[in-house]
Short mmCIF file of C-alpha atoms in Angstrom, two decimals:
data_model
loop_
_atom_site.label_atom_id
_atom_site.label_comp_id
_atom_site.label_asym_id
_atom_site.label_seq_id
_atom_site.Cartn_x
_atom_site.Cartn_y
_atom_site.Cartn_z
CA MET A 1357 -4.94 102.16 30.33
CA THR A 1358 -4.54 105.73 29.44
CA LEU A 1359 -1.62 107.68 27.76
CA ASP A 1360 -1.02 108.59 31.21
CA GLU A 1361 -0.35 105.69 32.18
CA PHE A 1362 1.32 104.01 29.54
CA ARG A 1363 3.96 106.55 29.97
CA ARG A 1364 4.22 106.08 34.26
CA LEU A 1365 4.88 102.15 32.90
CA LEU A 1366 7.98 103.32 30.62
CA GLU A 1367 9.43 105.12 33.77
CA ARG A 1368 9.22 101.71 36.11
CA PRO A 1369 11.88 99.24 35.60
CA GLU A 1370 10.92 95.71 35.23
CA GLY A 1371 9.51 93.45 37.79
CA GLU A 1372 7.11 90.87 39.50
CA THR A 1373 4.16 93.18 38.01
CA LEU A 1374 6.09 94.90 34.79
CA ASP A 1375 7.42 93.05 31.80
CA PHE A 1376 8.13 94.39 28.53
CA LYS A 1377 8.24 92.73 25.35
CA GLN A 1378 9.49 93.97 22.73
CA VAL A 1379 7.90 91.75 19.68
CA ASP A 1380 4.85 90.67 20.06
CA TYR A 1381 3.76 87.29 20.79
CA ASP A 1382 3.50 84.69 17.25
CA PHE A 1383 0.18 83.04 18.91
CA ALA A 1384 0.89 80.90 14.70
CA LYS A 1385 4.17 78.72 16.98
CA ALA A 1386 2.49 76.28 20.08
CA ASP A 1387 5.85 77.35 22.74
CA GLN A 1388 5.00 80.78 21.80
CA GLN A 1389 1.05 79.88 22.89
CA ASN A 1390 2.75 78.57 26.14
CA GLU A 1391 5.09 81.20 26.53
CA PHE A 1392 2.67 83.63 27.41
CA ALA A 1393 0.34 81.11 29.18
CA LYS A 1394 3.34 80.97 30.84
CA ASP A 1395 3.13 85.31 31.10
CA ILE A 1396 0.01 84.88 32.35
CA LEU A 1397 -0.13 82.86 34.86
CA SER A 1398 3.15 83.90 36.53
CA MET A 1399 1.77 87.87 36.83
CA ALA A 1400 -1.80 86.39 37.41
CA ASN A 1401 -0.11 84.56 40.86
CA THR A 1402 2.28 86.83 41.70
CA PRO A 1403 1.54 88.52 45.45
CA ARG A 1404 0.50 92.53 44.44
CA ASP A 1405 -1.63 95.36 46.00
CA GLY A 1406 -1.83 96.17 42.42
CA ASP A 1407 -2.75 95.23 38.36
CA ALA A 1408 0.55 93.55 36.56
CA HIS A 1409 1.09 94.53 32.64
CA ILE A 1410 2.95 92.74 29.88
CA VAL A 1411 3.55 95.87 27.72
CA LEU A 1412 4.68 95.03 24.01
CA GLY A 1413 6.60 97.01 21.51
CA VAL A 1414 9.00 98.25 24.19
CA ARG A 1415 12.82 97.47 24.31
CA TRP A 1416 14.16 97.67 28.18
CA ASN A 1417 17.26 97.44 29.18
CA PRO A 1418 18.67 98.02 32.76
CA GLY A 1419 21.25 99.86 31.22
CA GLU A 1420 18.91 102.44 29.23
CA GLY A 1421 15.66 101.99 31.07
CA SER A 1422 12.88 101.83 28.22
CA THR A 1423 12.72 102.48 24.13
CA ILE A 1424 9.76 102.02 22.42
CA VAL A 1425 10.08 100.61 19.11
CA GLY A 1426 6.26 99.47 18.37
CA LEU A 1427 4.43 96.47 16.42
CA MET A 1428 3.42 95.77 13.80
CA SER A 1429 0.05 95.23 14.14
CA GLN A 1430 -2.95 95.28 16.74
CA ARG A 1431 -4.19 92.82 17.38
CA ASP A 1432 -8.21 92.66 18.82
CA ASP A 1433 -8.13 91.13 22.97
CA ALA A 1434 -10.27 88.20 21.28
CA ILE A 1435 -6.83 86.46 20.37
CA TYR A 1436 -5.01 86.54 23.49
CA GLN A 1437 -7.61 85.67 25.60
CA ASP A 1438 -8.24 82.41 23.41
CA ALA A 1439 -4.36 81.87 23.11
CA VAL A 1440 -4.92 81.33 27.61
CA CYS A 1441 -8.17 78.97 26.95
CA ASP A 1442 -9.63 76.94 29.41
CA LYS A 1443 -7.84 74.09 26.94
CA ARG A 1444 -4.76 75.59 28.85
CA VAL A 1445 -5.03 77.49 31.41
CA SER A 1446 -7.67 76.70 34.92
CA PRO A 1447 -8.95 78.39 36.59
CA ARG A 1448 -8.49 80.88 33.78
CA PRO A 1449 -7.19 84.54 34.72
CA GLN A 1450 -8.76 88.12 34.07
CA PHE A 1451 -6.78 90.01 31.79
CA GLN A 1452 -7.25 91.89 29.10
CA TYR A 1453 -5.35 93.89 25.80
CA THR A 1454 -5.24 97.69 25.39
CA PRO A 1455 -3.61 98.51 21.79
CA LEU A 1456 -2.55 102.09 22.43
CA ALA A 1457 -0.45 104.58 19.09
CA ILE A 1458 2.41 107.24 20.89
CA GLU A 1459 5.20 108.95 19.05
CA ASP A 1460 3.82 107.45 15.70
CA ARG A 1461 4.05 104.28 16.92
CA GLN A 1462 1.84 101.00 18.13
CA VAL A 1463 1.79 99.68 21.65
CA GLY A 1464 0.03 97.36 23.73
CA VAL A 1465 -0.16 96.91 27.11
CA ILE A 1466 -2.00 93.45 28.74
CA THR A 1467 -3.85 94.58 32.16
CA ILE A 1468 -3.29 91.09 34.64
CA PRO A 1469 -5.76 93.05 37.44
CA ARG A 1470 -5.13 91.67 41.23
CA HIS A 1471 -7.82 89.27 42.05
CA GLY A 1472 -8.54 86.14 43.92
CA GLY A 1473 -9.63 83.01 42.38
CA GLY A 1474 -6.10 81.00 41.89
CA PRO A 1475 -4.02 79.94 42.26
CA PHE A 1476 -3.75 79.61 38.31
CA THR A 1477 -2.00 76.56 36.78
CA ALA A 1478 -1.83 74.85 33.47
CA THR A 1479 -4.79 71.65 32.41
CA GLY A 1480 -2.19 69.91 30.83
CA ASP A 1481 1.60 69.04 29.95
CA PHE A 1482 2.82 71.76 27.28
CA PRO A 1483 6.08 72.55 26.22
CA GLY A 1484 7.76 75.21 28.76
CA LEU A 1485 4.44 74.32 30.98
CA GLN A 1486 3.49 71.19 33.64
CA ALA A 1487 -0.10 70.42 34.60
CA GLY A 1488 -0.56 71.93 38.35
CA THR A 1489 2.69 73.71 38.48
CA ILE A 1490 2.02 77.15 40.33
CA TYR A 1491 4.01 79.78 37.90
CA TYR A 1492 5.18 83.64 39.57
CA ARG A 1493 7.58 86.43 39.10
CA ARG A 1494 10.55 86.03 41.02
CA GLY A 1495 11.78 89.82 39.92
CA THR A 1496 12.37 89.58 36.15
CA THR A 1497 11.66 85.77 35.23
CA ASN A 1498 8.95 83.20 35.39
CA ALA A 1499 9.65 81.15 37.70
CA ARG A 1500 8.73 77.52 39.72
CA ALA A 1501 6.48 78.86 43.70
CA VAL A 1502 8.42 76.12 46.46
CA GLY A 1503 8.59 76.18 49.63
CA ASP A 1504 7.80 79.30 51.27
CA ASP A 1505 6.77 80.92 47.82
CA LEU A 1506 4.52 78.56 47.57
CA ARG A 1507 3.22 79.02 50.73
CA ARG A 1508 2.74 82.95 50.63
CA ILE A 1509 0.64 82.52 47.15
CA MET A 1510 -1.12 80.76 48.95
CA ILE A 1511 -1.65 83.21 51.90
CA TRP A 1512 -2.31 85.49 49.17
CA PHE A 1513 -4.92 84.05 47.11
CA ALA A 1514 -6.58 82.99 51.19
CA ASP A 1515 -6.74 86.57 52.29
CA GLY A 1516 -4.83 88.99 50.27
CA SER A 1517 -1.92 89.23 52.76
CA ARG A 1518 1.48 89.82 50.87
CA ASP A 1519 4.14 89.63 53.72
CA VAL A 1520 3.70 86.36 55.71
CA LEU A 1521 6.67 85.30 55.10
CA GLY A 1522 9.34 86.56 58.23
CA GLN A 1523 6.47 87.12 60.95
CA SER A 1524 6.24 85.16 64.10
CA PRO A 1525 4.47 82.27 64.49
CA PRO A 1526 1.02 82.53 66.59
CA PRO A 1527 2.29 81.88 69.83
CA ALA A 1528 2.58 78.34 71.40
CA TRP A 1529 0.19 77.66 74.31
#
């Protein structure tokens, strides 16, 4: 993640592949670890063509756009990786934390690349996470996949196709 790439993220609204967080996750609290895991799972399971991002240290408002507020400190990528350990999530989605300094403020970007290997789920029941549930992004929120959304996610993981709903069914014999 370069500063130019970061600036381009700031120009975009929140959505299925971009989430702004004003403050960092507080991993001393179990519910924050679960929230982080759910955010990662949701981004990793959302059908898309490119990477998804969680931007820390930036406030976003639909009327004003993004505002850099900064983080109190930076963390090592290993802290984030440990929060989504194999005891909490399986299979484990790939992601990377990149610390950046911009406008004399510290920010961080978690990048979740588009990759196969999913769907990704929680391994057990935790507050805010249910074992085996496939979470994804619906607009700017994390949601449980059911029905057509679940089918769309499974097809995306199987063959990379995103727009499977609305297509005509194959002709009958």
